[in-house]
Amino acid sequence: MKAFVAGATGQTGRRIVEELVKRNIPVRALVRNLEKGKEILPPQVDLVTGDVLNATSLPDLIGDCTVVFCAAGVKPSFDPTGPYKVDYEGTKNLVDAAKVKGIEHFVLVSSLCVSNLFHPLNLFWLILVWKKQAEEYLQKSGLIYTIVRPGGLKNEDNRDAIVMESADQLFDGSIPRIKVAQVCVEALFYPTSRNKVVEIVAKSEAEAKTFEELFTLV
């Protein structure tokens, strides 16, 4: 197994990379800024420079990787085309490249409430709408996938237990990014994670479950 990670220098993407490294899974990280990648990511990671918006370059950049993680997401800006370009077109390009390469498993980091058209986040250039379109494109691609929809993202970890539900069952809550990364990586190892949309938050009052239990129960 070898993992390709898009969005690798983002707050969630870098944690996915770290979790893969902990598992001794070779990682190729797609970065737009090589120096930033060297600063942020573990030294054993293979860094490649590129952009998910450059569709023709992606198959070569994926190289000999067998699984793909997409943690790319638009940053707040005044560009109304940002969510469409990054969250939809960028993901679509990566899905197309993954099909060309015969990727075994595609893990997409999405967001809670993507099905809620009237969510306040859609005031930011319809960001959830485009994330949902990206999900649907992946679901129709024929690739084996896991779509992970986290709640509000926290940079600091905590001792709260992960709560996992199927699509459109959770509507609020938050979760540390490290737990999101763990769910994404663990999805590779359980057949029950395949071709599923999972929503995740963390709650102090929830009963702790193994990843196998979490994926089996949704």
XYZ file of N, CA and C in Angstrom, residues 72-171:
300
model
N -8.146 18.279 0.247
C -8.044 19.622 -0.317
C -9.353 20.365 -0.090
N -9.246 21.609 0.281
C -10.432 22.428 0.483
C -10.091 23.890 0.316
N -11.068 24.647 -0.104
C -10.830 26.061 -0.358
C -10.644 26.820 0.950
N -9.785 27.827 0.922
C -9.617 28.720 2.066
C -10.514 29.940 1.861
N -10.971 30.557 2.965
C -11.828 31.734 2.826
C -11.169 32.804 1.960
N -11.926 33.330 1.014
C -11.408 34.369 0.135
C -12.584 35.124 -0.470
N -12.261 36.150 -1.235
C -13.311 36.915 -1.920
C -13.568 36.389 -3.326
N -12.963 35.243 -3.661
C -13.136 34.655 -4.987
C -14.391 33.776 -4.994
N -15.454 34.204 -5.664
C -16.691 33.414 -5.642
C -16.578 32.077 -6.354
N -15.525 31.903 -7.162
C -15.354 30.627 -7.867
C -14.520 29.632 -7.066
N -13.987 30.064 -5.908
C -13.094 29.204 -5.125
C -13.671 27.848 -4.765
N -14.838 27.789 -4.113
C -15.409 26.484 -3.759
C -15.679 25.597 -4.970
N -16.170 26.207 -6.063
C -16.403 25.410 -7.271
C -15.096 24.814 -7.783
N -14.057 25.641 -7.863
C -12.789 25.184 -8.443
C -12.105 24.143 -7.560
N -11.959 24.441 -6.280
C -11.170 23.563 -5.407
C -11.987 22.368 -4.919
N -13.161 22.660 -4.327
C -13.921 21.579 -3.695
C -14.628 20.676 -4.706
N -14.972 21.216 -5.866
C -15.611 20.372 -6.872
C -14.645 19.985 -7.993
N -14.161 20.964 -8.769
C -13.320 20.636 -9.916
C -12.045 19.911 -9.485
N -11.434 20.377 -8.404
C -10.206 19.728 -7.938
C -10.435 18.286 -7.537
N -11.525 18.043 -6.798
C -11.853 16.666 -6.401
C -12.197 15.825 -7.624
N -12.965 16.387 -8.535
C -13.340 15.686 -9.765
C -12.087 15.278 -10.548
N -11.140 16.190 -10.680
C -9.895 15.872 -11.384
C -9.151 14.734 -10.715
N -9.147 14.747 -9.392
C -8.439 13.702 -8.646
C -9.144 12.352 -8.790
N -10.471 12.366 -8.785
C -11.240 11.135 -8.996
C -10.951 10.566 -10.384
N -10.943 11.433 -11.388
C -10.668 10.977 -12.760
C -9.270 10.366 -12.856
N -8.295 11.009 -12.218
C -6.923 10.487 -12.232
C -6.839 9.158 -11.490
N -7.582 9.043 -10.396
C -7.590 7.796 -9.622
C -8.160 6.648 -10.451
N -9.162 6.942 -11.262
C -9.728 5.910 -12.147
C -8.699 5.465 -13.184
N -7.993 6.412 -13.746
C -6.948 6.096 -14.725
C -5.892 5.183 -14.106
N -5.567 5.432 -12.850
C -4.493 4.691 -12.179
C -4.972 3.404 -11.516
N -6.271 3.136 -11.532
C -6.778 1.915 -10.905
C -6.626 1.915 -9.396
N -6.865 3.079 -8.786
C -6.702 3.232 -7.336
C -7.660 2.298 -6.588
N -7.162 1.702 -5.510
C -7.927 0.690 -4.764
C -8.947 1.293 -3.798
N -8.689 2.497 -3.290
C -9.595 3.082 -2.293
C -9.385 4.596 -2.323
N -10.478 5.344 -2.390
C -10.428 6.806 -2.417
C -11.157 7.315 -1.179
N -10.446 8.079 -0.343
C -11.035 8.625 0.878
C -11.158 10.136 0.722
N -12.374 10.638 0.834
C -12.647 12.058 0.652
C -13.090 12.688 1.964
N -12.431 13.764 2.352
C -12.860 14.546 3.519
C -13.853 15.591 3.038
N -15.089 15.491 3.492
C -16.146 16.416 3.108
C -16.551 17.246 4.327
N -17.834 17.379 4.585
C -18.287 18.196 5.708
C -19.681 17.772 6.137
N -19.939 17.917 7.420
C -21.297 17.734 7.931
C -22.230 18.739 7.237
N -23.459 18.378 7.081
C -24.537 19.261 6.590
C -24.429 19.626 5.113
N -23.692 18.836 4.312
C -23.593 19.183 2.891
C -24.938 19.092 2.168
N -25.871 18.349 2.715
C -27.180 18.213 2.069
C -28.139 19.345 2.439
N -27.713 20.219 3.344
C -28.562 21.308 3.825
C -28.297 22.571 3.006
N -29.112 22.799 1.986
C -28.912 23.928 1.084
C -28.918 25.261 1.822
N -29.703 25.345 2.890
C -29.871 26.633 3.576
C -28.923 26.796 4.767
N -27.888 25.962 4.819
C -26.900 26.099 5.882
C -26.129 27.412 5.711
N -25.799 28.098 6.820
C -25.070 29.374 6.718
C -23.760 29.288 5.939
N -23.102 28.128 5.965
C -21.839 28.014 5.236
C -22.015 28.207 3.731
N -23.233 27.980 3.235
C -23.456 28.182 1.804
C -23.469 29.657 1.414
N -23.501 30.535 2.416
C -23.331 31.954 2.126
C -21.919 32.233 1.632
N -20.995 31.321 1.949
C -19.616 31.425 1.464
C -19.536 30.720 0.115
N -20.117 31.351 -0.896
C -20.031 30.900 -2.291
C -20.463 29.440 -2.485
N -21.511 29.023 -1.757
C -22.110 27.690 -1.926
C -21.109 26.556 -1.662
N -20.276 26.733 -0.656
C -19.207 25.758 -0.408
C -19.748 24.359 -0.145
N -20.848 24.239 0.610
C -21.377 22.903 0.900
C -22.032 22.291 -0.338
N -22.618 23.113 -1.168
C -23.212 22.621 -2.410
C -22.141 21.956 -3.271
N -20.995 22.605 -3.399
C -19.938 22.053 -4.251
C -19.287 20.834 -3.621
N -19.202 20.801 -2.293
C -18.695 19.585 -1.632
C -19.634 18.411 -1.901
N -20.934 18.675 -1.858
C -21.912 17.616 -2.124
C -21.807 17.133 -3.571
N -21.618 18.058 -4.504
C -21.442 17.664 -5.902
C -20.206 16.790 -6.076
N -19.145 17.118 -5.347
C -17.920 16.311 -5.405
C -18.167 14.913 -4.847
N -18.907 14.836 -3.752
C -19.260 13.531 -3.189
C -19.987 12.683 -4.231
N -20.974 13.283 -4.870
C -21.790 12.525 -5.816
C -20.965 12.067 -7.015
N -20.022 12.884 -7.435
C -19.161 12.492 -8.549
C -18.323 11.273 -8.172
N -17.787 11.289 -6.954
C -17.008 10.145 -6.473
C -17.895 8.902 -6.369
N -19.100 9.063 -5.846
C -19.994 7.915 -5.668
C -20.364 7.256 -6.996
N -20.421 8.043 -8.054
C -20.783 7.515 -9.372
C -19.575 7.035 -10.172
N -18.379 7.172 -9.627
C -17.152 6.925 -10.383
C -16.832 5.455 -10.597
N -17.373 4.596 -9.753
C -17.002 3.186 -9.805
C -15.837 2.834 -8.905
N -15.186 3.856 -8.320
C -14.099 3.606 -7.370
C -14.662 3.150 -6.026
N -13.889 2.356 -5.307
C -14.199 2.091 -3.902
C -13.887 3.373 -3.133
N -14.831 3.813 -2.316
C -14.647 5.097 -1.641
C -15.110 5.024 -0.190
N -14.608 5.978 0.602
C -15.188 6.323 1.890
C -15.248 7.839 1.934
N -16.430 8.373 2.177
C -16.600 9.816 2.315
C -16.787 10.118 3.795
N -15.913 10.958 4.323
C -15.924 11.290 5.750
C -16.414 12.723 5.909
N -17.536 12.879 6.620
C -18.108 14.202 6.869
C -17.920 14.574 8.336
N -16.886 15.349 8.652
C -16.701 15.747 10.050
C -17.540 16.967 10.416
N -17.789 17.090 11.713
C -18.402 18.307 12.233
C -17.362 19.418 12.308
N -17.632 20.421 13.139
C -16.699 21.537 13.289
C -15.319 21.053 13.707
N -14.295 21.549 13.047
C -12.946 21.009 13.217
C -12.165 21.766 14.283
N -11.549 21.003 15.178
C -10.717 21.578 16.239
C -9.266 21.146 16.038
N -8.362 22.064 16.263
C -6.946 21.715 16.112
C -6.406 20.907 17.285
N -6.978 21.118 18.469
C -6.506 20.406 19.661
C -7.275 19.110 19.861
N -6.555 18.046 20.226
C -7.210 16.764 20.490
C -7.906 16.800 21.847
N -8.802 15.868 22.087
C -9.437 15.718 23.401
C -9.740 14.246 23.630
N -10.314 13.942 24.798
C -10.578 12.552 25.173
C -11.988 12.107 24.802
N -12.728 12.948 24.107
C -14.104 12.602 23.739
C -14.122 11.419 22.771
N -15.187 10.639 22.859
C -15.320 9.468 21.986
C -15.885 9.877 20.630
N -15.450 9.168 19.597
C -15.954 9.422 18.243
C -17.375 8.858 18.122
N -18.262 9.671 17.594
C -19.623 9.247 17.258
C -19.715 9.218 15.730
N -20.138 8.092 15.185
C -20.227 7.938 13.729
C -21.650 7.543 13.341
N -22.170 8.231 12.346
C -23.509 7.937 11.829
C -23.455 7.889 10.309
N -24.524 7.398 9.701
C -24.613 7.385 8.238
C -25.011 8.773 7.739
N -25.141 8.922 6.441
C -25.355 10.232 5.827
C -26.601 10.932 6.351
N -26.450 12.226 6.600
C -27.557 13.127 6.941
C -28.255 12.756 8.246
N -27.454 12.273 9.204
C -27.986 11.939 10.526
C -27.487 12.884 11.612
N -26.342 13.510 11.401
C -25.781 14.444 12.380
C -25.855 15.857 11.818
N -26.211 16.809 12.682
C -26.411 18.173 12.189
C -25.635 19.218 12.979
